[in-house]
Each structure stands twice: as structure tokens, then as C-alpha cells.
Coordinates of C-alpha atoms in Angstrom, one line a residue:
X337 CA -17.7 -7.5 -50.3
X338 CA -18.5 -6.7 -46.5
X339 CA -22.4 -8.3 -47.5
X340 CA -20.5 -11.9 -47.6
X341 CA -19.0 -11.3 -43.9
X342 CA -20.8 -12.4 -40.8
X343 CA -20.5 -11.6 -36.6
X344 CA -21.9 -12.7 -33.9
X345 CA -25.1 -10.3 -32.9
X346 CA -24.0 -8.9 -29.5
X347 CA -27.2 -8.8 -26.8
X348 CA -29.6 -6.4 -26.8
X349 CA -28.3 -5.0 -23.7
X350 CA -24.9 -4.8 -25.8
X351 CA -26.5 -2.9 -28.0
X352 CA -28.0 -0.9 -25.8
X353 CA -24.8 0.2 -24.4
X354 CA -23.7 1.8 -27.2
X355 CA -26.7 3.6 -28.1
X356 CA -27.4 5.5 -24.8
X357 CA -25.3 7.4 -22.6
X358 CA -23.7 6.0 -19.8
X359 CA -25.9 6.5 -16.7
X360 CA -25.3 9.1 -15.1
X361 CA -25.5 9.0 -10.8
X362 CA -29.4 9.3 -10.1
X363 CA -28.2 13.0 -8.1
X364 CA -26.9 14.1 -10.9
X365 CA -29.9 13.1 -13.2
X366 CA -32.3 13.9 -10.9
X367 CA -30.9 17.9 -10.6
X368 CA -30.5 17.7 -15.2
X369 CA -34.0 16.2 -15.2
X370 CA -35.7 18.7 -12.8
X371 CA -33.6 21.6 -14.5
X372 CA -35.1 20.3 -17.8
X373 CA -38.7 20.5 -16.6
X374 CA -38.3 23.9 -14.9
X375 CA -37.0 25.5 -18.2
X376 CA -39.4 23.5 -20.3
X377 CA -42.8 24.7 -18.6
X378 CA -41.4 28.1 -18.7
X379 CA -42.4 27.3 -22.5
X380 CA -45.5 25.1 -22.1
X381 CA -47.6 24.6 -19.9
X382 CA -47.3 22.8 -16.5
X383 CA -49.1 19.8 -17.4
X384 CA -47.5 19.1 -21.1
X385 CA -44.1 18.4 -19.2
X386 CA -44.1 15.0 -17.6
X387 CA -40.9 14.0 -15.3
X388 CA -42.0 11.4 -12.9
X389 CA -40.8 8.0 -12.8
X390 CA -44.8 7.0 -13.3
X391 CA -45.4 9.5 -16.0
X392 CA -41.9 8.2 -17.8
X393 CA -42.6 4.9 -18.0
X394 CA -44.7 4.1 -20.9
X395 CA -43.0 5.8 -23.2
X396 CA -39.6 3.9 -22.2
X397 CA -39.9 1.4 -25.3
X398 CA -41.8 1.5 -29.0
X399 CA -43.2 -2.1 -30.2
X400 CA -39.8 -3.9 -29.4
X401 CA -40.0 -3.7 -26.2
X402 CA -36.8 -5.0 -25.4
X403 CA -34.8 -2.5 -25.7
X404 CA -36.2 0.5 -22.7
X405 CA -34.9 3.2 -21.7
X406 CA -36.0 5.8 -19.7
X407 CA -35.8 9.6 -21.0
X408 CA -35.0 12.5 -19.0
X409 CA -38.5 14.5 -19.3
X410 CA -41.4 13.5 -21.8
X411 CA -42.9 16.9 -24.0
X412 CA -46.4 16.9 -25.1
X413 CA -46.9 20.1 -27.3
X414 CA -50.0 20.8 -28.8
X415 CA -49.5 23.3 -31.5
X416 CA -46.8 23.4 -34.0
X417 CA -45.4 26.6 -32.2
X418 CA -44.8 24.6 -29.1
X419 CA -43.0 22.0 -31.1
X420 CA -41.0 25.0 -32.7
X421 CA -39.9 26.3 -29.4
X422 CA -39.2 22.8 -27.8
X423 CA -36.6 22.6 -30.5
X424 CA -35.2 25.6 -30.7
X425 CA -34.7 24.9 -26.6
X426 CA -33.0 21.9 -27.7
X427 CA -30.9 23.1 -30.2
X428 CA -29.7 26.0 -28.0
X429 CA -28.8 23.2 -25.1
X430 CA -27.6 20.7 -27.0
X431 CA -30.2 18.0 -25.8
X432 CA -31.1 15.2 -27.6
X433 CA -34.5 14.7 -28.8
X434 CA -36.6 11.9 -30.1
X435 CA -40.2 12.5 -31.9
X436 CA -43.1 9.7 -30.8
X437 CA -46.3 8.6 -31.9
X438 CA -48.4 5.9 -31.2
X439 CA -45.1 3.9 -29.9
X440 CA -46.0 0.9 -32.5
X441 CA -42.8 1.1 -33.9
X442 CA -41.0 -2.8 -34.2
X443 CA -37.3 -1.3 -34.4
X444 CA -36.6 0.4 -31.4
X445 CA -36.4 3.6 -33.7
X446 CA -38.9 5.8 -30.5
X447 CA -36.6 4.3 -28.1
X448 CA -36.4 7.6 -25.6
X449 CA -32.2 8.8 -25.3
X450 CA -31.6 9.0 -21.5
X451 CA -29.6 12.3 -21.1
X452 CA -32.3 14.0 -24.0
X453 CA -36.3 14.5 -24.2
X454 CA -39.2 12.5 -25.9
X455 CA -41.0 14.4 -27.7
X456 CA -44.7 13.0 -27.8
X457 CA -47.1 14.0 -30.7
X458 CA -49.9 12.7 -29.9
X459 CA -52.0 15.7 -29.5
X460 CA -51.9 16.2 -33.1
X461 CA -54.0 14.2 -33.8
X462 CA -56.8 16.3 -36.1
X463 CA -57.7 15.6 -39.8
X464 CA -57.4 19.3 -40.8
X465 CA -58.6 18.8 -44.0
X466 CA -60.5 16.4 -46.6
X467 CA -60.5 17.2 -50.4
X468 CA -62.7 14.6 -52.1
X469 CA -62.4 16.7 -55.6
X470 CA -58.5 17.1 -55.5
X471 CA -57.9 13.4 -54.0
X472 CA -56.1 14.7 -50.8
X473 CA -56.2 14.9 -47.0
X474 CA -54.2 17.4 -44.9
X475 CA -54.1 15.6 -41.6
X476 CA -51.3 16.3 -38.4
X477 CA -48.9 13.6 -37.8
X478 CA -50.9 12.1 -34.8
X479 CA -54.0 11.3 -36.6
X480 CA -54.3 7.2 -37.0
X481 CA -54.3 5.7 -40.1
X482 CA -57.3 4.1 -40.7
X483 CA -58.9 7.1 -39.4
X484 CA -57.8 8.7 -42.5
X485 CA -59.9 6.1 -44.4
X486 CA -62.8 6.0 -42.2
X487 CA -63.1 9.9 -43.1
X488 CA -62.9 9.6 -46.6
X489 CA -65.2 6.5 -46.8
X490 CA -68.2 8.5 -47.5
X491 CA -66.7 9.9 -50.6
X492 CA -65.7 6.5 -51.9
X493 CA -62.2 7.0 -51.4
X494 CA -59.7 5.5 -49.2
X495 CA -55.9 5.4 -48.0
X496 CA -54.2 3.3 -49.9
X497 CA -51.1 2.0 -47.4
X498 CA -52.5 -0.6 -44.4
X499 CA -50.0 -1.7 -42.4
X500 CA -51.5 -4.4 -39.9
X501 CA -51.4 -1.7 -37.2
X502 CA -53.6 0.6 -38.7
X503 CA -56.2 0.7 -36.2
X504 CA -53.3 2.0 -34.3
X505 CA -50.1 3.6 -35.8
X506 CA -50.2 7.2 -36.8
X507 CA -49.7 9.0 -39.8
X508 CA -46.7 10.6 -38.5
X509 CA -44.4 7.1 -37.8
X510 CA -46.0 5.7 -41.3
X511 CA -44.2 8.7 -43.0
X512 CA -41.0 8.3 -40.7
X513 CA -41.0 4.4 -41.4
X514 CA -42.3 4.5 -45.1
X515 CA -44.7 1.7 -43.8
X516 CA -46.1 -0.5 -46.3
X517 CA -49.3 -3.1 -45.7
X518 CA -50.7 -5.8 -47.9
X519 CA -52.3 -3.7 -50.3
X520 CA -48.8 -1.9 -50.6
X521 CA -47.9 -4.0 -53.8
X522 CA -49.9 -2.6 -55.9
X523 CA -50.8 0.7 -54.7
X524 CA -47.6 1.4 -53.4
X525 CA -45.9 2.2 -50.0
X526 CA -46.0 5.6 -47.9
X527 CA -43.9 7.4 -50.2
X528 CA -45.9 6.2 -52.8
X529 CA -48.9 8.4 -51.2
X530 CA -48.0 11.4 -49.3
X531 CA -47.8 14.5 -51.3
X532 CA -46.0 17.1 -48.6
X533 CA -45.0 17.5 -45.3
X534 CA -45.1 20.2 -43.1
X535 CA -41.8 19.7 -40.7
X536 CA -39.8 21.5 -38.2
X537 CA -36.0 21.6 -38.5
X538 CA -33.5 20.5 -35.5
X539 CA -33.3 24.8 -34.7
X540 CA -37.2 25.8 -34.9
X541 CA -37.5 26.6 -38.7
X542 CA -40.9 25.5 -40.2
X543 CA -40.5 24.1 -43.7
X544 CA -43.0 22.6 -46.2
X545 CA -41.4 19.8 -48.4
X546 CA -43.8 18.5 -51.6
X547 CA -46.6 19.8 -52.9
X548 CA -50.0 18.1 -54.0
X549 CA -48.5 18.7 -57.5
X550 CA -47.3 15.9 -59.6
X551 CA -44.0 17.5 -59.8
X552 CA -41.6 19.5 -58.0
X553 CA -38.8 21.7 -58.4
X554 CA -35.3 21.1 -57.2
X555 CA -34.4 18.2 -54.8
X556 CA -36.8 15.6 -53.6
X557 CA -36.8 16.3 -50.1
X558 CA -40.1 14.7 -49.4
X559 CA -38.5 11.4 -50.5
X560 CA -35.7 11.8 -48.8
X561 CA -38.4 12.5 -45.8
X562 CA -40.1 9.4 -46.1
X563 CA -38.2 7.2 -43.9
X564 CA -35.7 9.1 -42.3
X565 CA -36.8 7.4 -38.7
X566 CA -36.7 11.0 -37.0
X567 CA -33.3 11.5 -37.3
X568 CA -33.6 14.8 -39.9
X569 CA -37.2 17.0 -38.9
X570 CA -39.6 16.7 -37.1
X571 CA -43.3 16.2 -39.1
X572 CA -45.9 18.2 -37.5
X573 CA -48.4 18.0 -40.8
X574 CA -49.1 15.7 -44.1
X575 CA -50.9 15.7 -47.1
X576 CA -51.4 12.0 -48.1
X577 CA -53.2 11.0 -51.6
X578 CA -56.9 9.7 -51.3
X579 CA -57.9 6.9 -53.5
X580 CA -61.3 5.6 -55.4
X581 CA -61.8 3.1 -53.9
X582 CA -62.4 0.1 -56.4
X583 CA -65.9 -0.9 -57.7
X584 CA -65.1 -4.7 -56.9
X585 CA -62.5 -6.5 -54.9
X586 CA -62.3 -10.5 -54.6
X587 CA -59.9 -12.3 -53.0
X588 CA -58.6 -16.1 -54.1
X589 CA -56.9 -18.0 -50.9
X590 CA -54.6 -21.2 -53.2
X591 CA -52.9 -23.7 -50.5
X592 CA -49.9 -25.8 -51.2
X593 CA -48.0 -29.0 -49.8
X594 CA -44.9 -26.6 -49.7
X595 CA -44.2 -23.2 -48.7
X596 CA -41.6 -23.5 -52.0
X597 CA -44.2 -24.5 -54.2
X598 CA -46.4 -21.3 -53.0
X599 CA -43.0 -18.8 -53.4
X600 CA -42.9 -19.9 -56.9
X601 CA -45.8 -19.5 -57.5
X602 CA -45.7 -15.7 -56.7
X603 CA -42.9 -14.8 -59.2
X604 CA -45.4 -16.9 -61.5
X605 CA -48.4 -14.4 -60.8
X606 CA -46.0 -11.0 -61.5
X607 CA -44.7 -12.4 -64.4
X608 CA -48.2 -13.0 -66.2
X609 CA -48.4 -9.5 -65.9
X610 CA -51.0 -9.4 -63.1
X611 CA -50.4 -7.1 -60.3
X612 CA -52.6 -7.8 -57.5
X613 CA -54.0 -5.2 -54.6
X614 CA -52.3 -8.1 -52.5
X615 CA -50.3 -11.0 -52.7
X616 CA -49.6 -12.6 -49.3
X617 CA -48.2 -16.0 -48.0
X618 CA -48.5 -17.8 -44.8
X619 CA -46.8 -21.3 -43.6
X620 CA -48.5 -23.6 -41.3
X621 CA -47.6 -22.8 -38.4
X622 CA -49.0 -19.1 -39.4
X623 CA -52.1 -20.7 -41.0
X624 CA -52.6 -22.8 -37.3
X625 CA -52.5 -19.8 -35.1
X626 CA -54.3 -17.1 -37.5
X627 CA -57.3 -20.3 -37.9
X628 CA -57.3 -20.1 -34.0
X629 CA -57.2 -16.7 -33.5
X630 CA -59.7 -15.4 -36.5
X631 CA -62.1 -18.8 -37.2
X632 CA -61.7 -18.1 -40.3
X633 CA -61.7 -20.9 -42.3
X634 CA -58.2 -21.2 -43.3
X635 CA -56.7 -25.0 -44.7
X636 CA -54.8 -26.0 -41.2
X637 CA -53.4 -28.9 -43.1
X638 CA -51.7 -27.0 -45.9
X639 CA -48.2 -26.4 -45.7
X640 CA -48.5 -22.6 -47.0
X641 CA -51.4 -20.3 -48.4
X642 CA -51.7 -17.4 -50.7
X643 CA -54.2 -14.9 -50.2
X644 CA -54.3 -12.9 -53.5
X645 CA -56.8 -9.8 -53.9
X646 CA -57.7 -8.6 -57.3
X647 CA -59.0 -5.4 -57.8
X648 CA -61.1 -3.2 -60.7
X649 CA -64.4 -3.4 -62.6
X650 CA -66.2 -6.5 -62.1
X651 CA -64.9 -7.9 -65.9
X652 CA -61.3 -7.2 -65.1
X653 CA -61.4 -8.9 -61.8
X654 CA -63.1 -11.9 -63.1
X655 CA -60.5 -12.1 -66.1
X656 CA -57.5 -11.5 -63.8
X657 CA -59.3 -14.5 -61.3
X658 CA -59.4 -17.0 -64.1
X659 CA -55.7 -16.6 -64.5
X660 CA -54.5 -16.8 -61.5
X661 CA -56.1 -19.8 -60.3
X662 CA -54.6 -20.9 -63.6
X663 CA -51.1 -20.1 -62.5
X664 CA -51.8 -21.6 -58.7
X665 CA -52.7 -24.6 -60.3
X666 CA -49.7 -24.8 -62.8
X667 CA -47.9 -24.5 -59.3
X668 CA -49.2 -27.6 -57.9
X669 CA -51.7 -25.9 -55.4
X670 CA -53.5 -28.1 -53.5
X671 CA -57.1 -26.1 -53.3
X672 CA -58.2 -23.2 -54.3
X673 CA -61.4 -21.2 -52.8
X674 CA -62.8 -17.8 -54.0
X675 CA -64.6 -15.5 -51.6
X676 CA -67.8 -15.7 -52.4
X677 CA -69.2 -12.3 -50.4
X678 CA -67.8 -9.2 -49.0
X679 CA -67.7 -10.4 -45.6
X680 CA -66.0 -13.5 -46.3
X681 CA -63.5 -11.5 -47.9
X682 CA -62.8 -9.2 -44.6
X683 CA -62.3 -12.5 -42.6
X684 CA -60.3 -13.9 -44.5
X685 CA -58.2 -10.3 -44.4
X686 CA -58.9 -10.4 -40.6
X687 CA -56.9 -13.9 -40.3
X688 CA -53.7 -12.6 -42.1
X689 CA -53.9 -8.8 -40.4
X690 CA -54.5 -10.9 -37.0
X691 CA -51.2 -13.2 -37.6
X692 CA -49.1 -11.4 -35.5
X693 CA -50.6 -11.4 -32.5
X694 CA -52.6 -15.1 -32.9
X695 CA -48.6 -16.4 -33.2
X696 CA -48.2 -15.0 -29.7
X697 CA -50.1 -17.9 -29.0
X698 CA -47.6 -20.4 -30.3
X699 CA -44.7 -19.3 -27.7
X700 CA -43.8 -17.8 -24.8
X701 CA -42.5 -14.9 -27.1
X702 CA -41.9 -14.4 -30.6
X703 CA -39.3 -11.8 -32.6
X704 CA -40.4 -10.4 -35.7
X705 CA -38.0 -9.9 -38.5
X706 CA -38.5 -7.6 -41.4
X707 CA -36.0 -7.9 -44.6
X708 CA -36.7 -7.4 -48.1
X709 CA -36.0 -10.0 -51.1
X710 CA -36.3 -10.1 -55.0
X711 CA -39.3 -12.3 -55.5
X712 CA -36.8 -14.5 -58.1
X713 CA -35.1 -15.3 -54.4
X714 CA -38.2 -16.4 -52.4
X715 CA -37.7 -20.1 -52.8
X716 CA -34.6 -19.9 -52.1
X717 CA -34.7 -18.0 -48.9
X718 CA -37.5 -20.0 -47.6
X719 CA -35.7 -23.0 -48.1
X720 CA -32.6 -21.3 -46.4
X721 CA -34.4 -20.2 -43.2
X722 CA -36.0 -23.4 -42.7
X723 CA -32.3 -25.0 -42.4
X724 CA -31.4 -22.3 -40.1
X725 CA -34.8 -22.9 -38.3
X726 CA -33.2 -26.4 -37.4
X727 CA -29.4 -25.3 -36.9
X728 CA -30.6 -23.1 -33.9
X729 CA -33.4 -24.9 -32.9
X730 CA -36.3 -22.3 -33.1
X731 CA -39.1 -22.5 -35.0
X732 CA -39.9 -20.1 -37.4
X733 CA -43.8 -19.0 -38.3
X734 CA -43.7 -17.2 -41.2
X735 CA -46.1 -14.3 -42.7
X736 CA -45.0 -11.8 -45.2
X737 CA -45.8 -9.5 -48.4
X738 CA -45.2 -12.3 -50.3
X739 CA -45.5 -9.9 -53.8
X740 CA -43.2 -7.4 -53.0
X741 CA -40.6 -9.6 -50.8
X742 CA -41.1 -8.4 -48.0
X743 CA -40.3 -11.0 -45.3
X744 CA -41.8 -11.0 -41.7
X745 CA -40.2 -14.5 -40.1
X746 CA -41.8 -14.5 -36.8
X747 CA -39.0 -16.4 -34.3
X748 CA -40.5 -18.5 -31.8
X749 CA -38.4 -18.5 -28.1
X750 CA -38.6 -18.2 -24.4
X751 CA -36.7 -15.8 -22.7
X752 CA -37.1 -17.3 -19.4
X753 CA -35.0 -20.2 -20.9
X754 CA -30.6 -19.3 -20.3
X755 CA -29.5 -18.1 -23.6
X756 CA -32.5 -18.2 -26.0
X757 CA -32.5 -14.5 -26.5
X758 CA -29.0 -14.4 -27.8
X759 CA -29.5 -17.6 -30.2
X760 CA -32.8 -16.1 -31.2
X761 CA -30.9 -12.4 -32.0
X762 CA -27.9 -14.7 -33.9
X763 CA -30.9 -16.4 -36.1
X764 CA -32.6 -13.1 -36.5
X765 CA -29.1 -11.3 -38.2
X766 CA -28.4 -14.6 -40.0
X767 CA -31.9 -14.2 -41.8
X768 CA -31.1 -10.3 -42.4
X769 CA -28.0 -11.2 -43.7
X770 CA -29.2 -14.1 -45.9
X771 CA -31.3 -11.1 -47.3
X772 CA -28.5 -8.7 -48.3
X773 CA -27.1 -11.8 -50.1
X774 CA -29.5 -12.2 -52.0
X775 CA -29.6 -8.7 -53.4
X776 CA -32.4 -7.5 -50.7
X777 CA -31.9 -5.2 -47.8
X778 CA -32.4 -5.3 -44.2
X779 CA -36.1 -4.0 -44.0
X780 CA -39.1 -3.3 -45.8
X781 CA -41.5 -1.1 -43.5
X782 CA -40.3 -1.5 -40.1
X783 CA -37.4 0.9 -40.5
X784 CA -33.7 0.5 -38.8
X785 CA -33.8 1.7 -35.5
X786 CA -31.6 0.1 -32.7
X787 CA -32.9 -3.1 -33.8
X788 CA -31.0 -3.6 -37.7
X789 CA -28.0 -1.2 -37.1
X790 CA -25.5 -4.2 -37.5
X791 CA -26.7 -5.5 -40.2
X792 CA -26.5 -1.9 -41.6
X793 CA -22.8 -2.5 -41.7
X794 CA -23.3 -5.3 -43.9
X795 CA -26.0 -4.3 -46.1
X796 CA -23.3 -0.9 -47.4
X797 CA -20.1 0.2 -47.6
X798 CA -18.1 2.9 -46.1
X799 CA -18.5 5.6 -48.6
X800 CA -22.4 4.7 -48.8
X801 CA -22.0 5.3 -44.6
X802 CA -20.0 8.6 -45.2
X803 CA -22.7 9.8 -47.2
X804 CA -25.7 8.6 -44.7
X805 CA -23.5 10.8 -42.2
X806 CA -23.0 13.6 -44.4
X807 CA -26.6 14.0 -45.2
X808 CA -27.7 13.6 -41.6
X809 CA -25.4 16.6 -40.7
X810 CA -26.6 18.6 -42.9
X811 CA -29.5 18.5 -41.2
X812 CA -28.8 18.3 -37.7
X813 CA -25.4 19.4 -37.2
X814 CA -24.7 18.2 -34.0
X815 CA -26.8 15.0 -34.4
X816 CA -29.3 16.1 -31.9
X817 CA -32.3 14.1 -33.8
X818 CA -32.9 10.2 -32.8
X819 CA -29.3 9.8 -32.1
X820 CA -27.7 6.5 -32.2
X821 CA -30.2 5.0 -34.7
X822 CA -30.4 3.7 -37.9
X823 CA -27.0 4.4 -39.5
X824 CA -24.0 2.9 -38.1
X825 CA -20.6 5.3 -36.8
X826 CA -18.0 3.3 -39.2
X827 CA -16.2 3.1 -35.7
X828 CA -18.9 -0.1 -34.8
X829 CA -18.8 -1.6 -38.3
X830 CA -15.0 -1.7 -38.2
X831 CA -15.6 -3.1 -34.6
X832 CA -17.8 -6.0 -36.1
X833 CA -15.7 -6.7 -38.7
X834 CA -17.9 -5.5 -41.8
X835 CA -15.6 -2.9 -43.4
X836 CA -12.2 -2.8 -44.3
X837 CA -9.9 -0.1 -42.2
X838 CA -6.8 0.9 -43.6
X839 CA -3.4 1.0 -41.1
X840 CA -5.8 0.3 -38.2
X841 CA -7.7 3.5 -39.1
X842 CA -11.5 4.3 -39.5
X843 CA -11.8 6.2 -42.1
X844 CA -13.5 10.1 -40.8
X845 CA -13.5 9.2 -37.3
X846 CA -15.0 12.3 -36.7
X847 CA -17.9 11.1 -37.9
X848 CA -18.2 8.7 -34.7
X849 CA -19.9 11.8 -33.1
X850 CA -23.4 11.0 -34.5

């Protein structure tokens, strides 16, 4: 099977190479980008159309900010009739286009395309609507998610998905990415909680997939939606599912002399039937930087902690406590501690939420991985990526959804030093790969992108590819959407060795277009 065959990773400027155009000489893009924003503010206005090296610049990279690259104009429409008409320019030219939001994206999937346009939504950014009796909000893509639950607050209702950007990341790239958060196990991820989607098709058309019933007729296109990284519509408005939120929440923090005793223990918690709001795990050097970071009162001697959240009536909770601490014990947990306030609570929240950046602290610079496992596999993983921590050298500071299986290694390097970057990319596909083994896939929440589109190659086969590129023409026929991300041309897997060419042929090589 092509999930048992490895490559080298190639660099991200490598990568990069095959995902962009060829540069073309700066005369020659200087007259295209100029042309561009001539024709462009013919159809907005002079100041929504940004060209200059200066004004280009921050938008050159998402989260990963390895990979940059520099699009020919930036777009910042303001009403969904702007973005119709952008489009339907785009369509008409052939350009390439890539949809934005807040840019927190960790897979290069907003990286700009340099002969195309970025096109930036973050003027949408109003809450059009709030329903309190029906349980919905009507919000545009820009609006930030935990804006959505600062709104609804007053009703008693919430947002259910919270990724550890949500002071930051929009509504818009949650729905793109299918984002998850800690709270994602038991309440689900974004597709879990967004009842339609107001889009706009690759040629102008303005579509509504979903509805806020509980069923729909004919295909589910809003699924299909939800995590399509940009490469099928563009979103423009969403209706996301509000939440009670729950009469009493306490959270039990269990640490462990092993970060294997503390996977077990997981798959122990599920299995009793319990189903926390959260379930997350953090190894030491996690626990060290989060303690720093936060103060807030994590064990800086245990090898690994769990922070599990139960939510419900006060009875239920209480019930549901008793048995877990049962079932941390049973797994040979070193201490257990219940929250004993709200606030205390929120800290402890504030330590994992803060992880990512506190590890920045730890190292020069840090990747972050995201793979999905079966929970039966944690153990097993864990104990696999610590090996391959030591084969290549780097340290490893893991923090993850521990109860769904979704893994976040965090890879501790310098790029300053001559070849860390490259062992550090090599470690990071090893750990993706060790993933698809193990019956998982190559992300959880943070989408494809540039970053994962290797591993892609690995993870399924050539008809599963065929189909991707079938259903991505479909809607955008000449593959003007996000090009170049998230699903492989079989031309580069047969290049990396992950699929099996007949007579030295890829199979549909007209299909190397998108």
C-alpha cells in the first residue's frame, strides 16, 4: 500500500517551486500587476485595490510563515457584490485567486499565488444576525470566533468550536479548515456546527448551501464545504449553531510519570462511556513552558498531564468526576487536583490555550504538526515519536486533543543552524506518516495546504486522487481557486514514489493542470 512507502521531504523552497509560477521578469510583472489594478478599480474602489510592494507584504504568508510569496495585487471587497464581480473578473481572465481571513492559517493554505490575486475578507466582518430562540447566528465570514460567543453570552449560549486562535481566526477560515478546539470532542468540530453557507462560485453565481433545518434535500454540499481550504467557493456568509451553555463545568488536571501511562489512560476515560467537553494531554516539556508562560500552577515535575473538563447539571458532573479520577488512578496517575472555582478553571484553560506560543520560549523556532490517530494508537505513537525525537536529534514538546487523537507535536529547531530545517521537515513527514499507519490521516484542523501535500500522496490512492480532481473541477473548471494546494497532481506523487505508474505512465495526466 503506498501508506507503507516513505521519501525524503524536499525543502520548503522545493515545495515552493512547484506550487507557484515561475517568476516572471519584474518588467513583465510590473506591466500584469499594474494592468490588474487598473482593471480591478474600474470595479472597486481606488483604495480596496492594493499593489505596492508595502501594501503586499503582509499578506505574503498565513501562520506558516515559511513558505511567502508575494501576489500580484491584494482585493479588499466589502459587499458580497464586489466579491461577485472580482470573480467573475477572474474567471473571465483566467487569474488565479486565493480567499483570506485573518491569515492564522498553520498550512500555508492563504499562501497568495504570484501570477493571481488575494482576495482579503476582512471587511466582512459583521454579526448579521443573532437568534437566541432558534439557536443560530448569521454572521459574514470575517467576523472572529470568539466574537460569536461574546455576542451570544448574554443569552446563555455560546459557540461550541474553540480553536486556540479564537481570539483571532475568523469564522470564514474555521469553516474552510473545519477547525476543531478542546471542547471539539464532545461538541464536535466546525462541521459539526454550521448550518449553511452563503458562497460565491469560481464565475460570480451566489449560492446558499444548508439550511438551519436538521435535514436537507439532495447532496450534502455544506459538508463537502467544510474544509475544502478555498479551493471550491468562496464563503461570503454562515449560519453557525448557538449552544446552552452548560449549568456547571469542572475541570480535573491527573499527572503521570509517563506520557504512555497518560495515553492510556484516555482510551480508558472513552471507553467508561464518559465523553468529556475536553480531554487534553501535555508532556513536560509542554507542562515547563505553559507553567512559565501562564503561572498557572501546573505539576513541572510530571512527565505528562490531562486536563479533562466535564460538563452538565451539577449531579452529572460530580458523578462523571468520581469516575474519572477513578480511571486516572487505575492508570497509575501520580496526582490528581480538581478546580475548585471558576477562575481556577480558566487558568488552568489559559495554560493549555497559551502552549503554543509559551513553547516559543523553549527554542529558537518550533514547527507544529497536526495528524490525526485512533485513540487505541496513542501509546503507541507517543512511544514512536519519542524514538524518532532521538534519531534526529530534535526535541519534541508535545500538546494535543488528546480525546479525539488529534496530535500537535510541536518540533523544537534553529534555522540559523546549516540543515536543521530540512531534518526538522524529514521528522515532521515521518510523524505524518507514522499517522497514516496507524489508520489516522494527515490532519485534524489545520487543513492541507502547501504544508501536508506529500504526505497526501501517502495517506490515498490514485483513484481516491482522481476523484479529489474530479470534484474540484467540477467546481472550478480551470482550477482558478487556491491552486496548487491541498490535493496532489498524481504527476508529484508518482515523482515521490507513493503510487504505482503503469509503463512509466501517470495515469490522467491531464489532470496535472490543477
Amino acid at each position: 500500500m503506498a501508506a507503507q512507502q516513505r521519501w525524503p521531504h524536499p525543502p520548503y523552497n522545493n515545495v515552493m517551486k512547484q506550487h507557484t509560477h515561475l517568476i516572471k521578469p519584474v518588467e513583465a510583472r510590473t506591466d500584469k500587476r499594474q494592468r490588474f489594478a487598473d482593471e480591478l478599480r474600474a470595479i472597486l474602489s481606488p483604495d480596496q485595490v492594493l499593489q505596492s510592494d508595502e501594501d503586499l507584504r503582509p499578506y505574503e504568508s498565513d501562520g506558516l510563515t515559511v513558505f511567502k510569496a508575494t501576489p500580484m495585487v491584494v482585493v479588499l471587497p466589502a459587499t458580497v457584490e464586489e466579491v461577485q464581480a472580482v470573480m467573475r473578473w477572474a474567471s473571465e481572465r483566467k487569474v488565479p485567486v486565493v480567499a483570506r481571513g485573518a491569515g492564522t492559517g498553520l498550512s500555508g493554505g492563504a499562501l497568495p499565488h504570484e501570477d493571481g490575486i488575494l482576495l482579503g475578507l476582512a471587511k466582512f466582518n459583521a454579526i448579521l444576525e443573532l437568534n437566541p430562540e432558534h439557536g443560530y447566528a448569521r454572521v459574514q465570514p470575517g467576523v472572529r470566533n470568539l466574537a460569536i460567543s461574546d455576542a451570544a453570552r448574554p443569552h446563555g449560549l455560546y459557540y461550541a468550536p474553540d480553536p486556540s486562535s479564537q481570539i483571532a481566526c475568523t469564522i470564514g477560515g474555521n469553516v474552510a479548515e473545519n477547525s476543531g478546539g478542546v471542547h471539539c470532542l464532545k461538541y464536535g468540530l466546525t462541521v459539526h456546527n454550521v448550518l449553511s453557507a452563503t458562497v460565491v462560485t469560481v464565475d460570480g453565481e451566489l449560492l446558499t448551501l444548508g439550511s438551519a433545518g436538521l435535514d436537507n434535500a439532495g447532496y450534502d454540499l455544506m459538508a463537502l464545504l467544510t474544509g475544502s481550504e478555498g479551493m471550491l467557493v468562496v464563503i461570503v456568509e454562515v449560519m453557525v449553531k448557538l449552544l446552552p451553555v452548560p449549568p456547571v463545568a469542572k475541570l480535573v488536571m491527573a499527572a503521570f510519570d509517563s506520557v504512555e501511562s497518560a495515553g492510556d489512560a484516555v482510551g480508558k476515560v472513552i471507553g467508561e462511556g464518559i465523553i468529556p467537553a475536553g480531554l487534553e494531554l501535555m508532556d513536560n516539556p509542554a507542562i515547563r513552558a505553559a507553567e512559565s508562560f501562564a503561572q498557572c500552577d501546573y505539576p513541572v515535575d510530571a512527565a505528562a498531564v490531562l486536563l479533562c473538563e466535564l460538563d452538565g447539571t451539577e449531579a452529572e458532573v460530580n458523578a462523571q468526576i468520581g469516575r474519572v479520577s477513578q480511571v486516572f488512578k487505575a492508570c497509575h496517575a501520580s496526582a490528581l487536583h480538581t478546580a475548585q472555582s471558576e477562575a481556577e478553571r480558566l487558568l488552568l484553560w489559559k495554560g493549555r490555550k497559551s502552549a503554543f506560543p509559551a513553547v516559543g520560549r523553549l527554542s529558537p523556532d518550533y514547527y507544529c504538526i497536526d495528524g490525526t490517530i485512533p485513540r487505541r494508537e496513542l501509546s503507541k505513537v507517543l512511544k514512536r515519536m519519542d524514538e524518532l525525537s532521538t534519531e534526529y536529534n530534535l526535541r519534541i514538546a508535545n500538546v494535543f486533543h488528546a480525546g479525539d487523537g488529534n496530535l500537535h507535536p510541536l518540533i523544537l529547531y534553529d534555522a540559523s543552524v546549516d540543515g536543521e530545517v530540512e531534518r526538522t521537515e524529514r521528522l515532521g513527514s515521518e510523524i505524518l506518516q507514522l499517522c497514516v499507519e496507524v489508520g489516522g490521516t494527515v490532519t485534524g484542523e489545520h487543513g492541507v495546504g502547501v504544508e501536508k501535500i506529500n504526505e497526501m500522496c501517502v495517506q490515498f490512492d490514485t483513484a481516491t486522487l482522481e476523484q479529489f480532481h474530479t470534484l474540484k473541477a467540477a467546481f472550478d473548471p480551470d482550477g482558478l481557486l487556491n491552486p496548487g494546494k491541498v490535493v496532489p497532481t498524481l504527476q508529484r506523487c508518482a515523482e515521490f514514489g507513493a503510487m504505482h505508474v503503469h509503463k512509466g505512465q501517470v495515469p490522467h495526466p491531464d489532470i496535472e493542470r490543477f
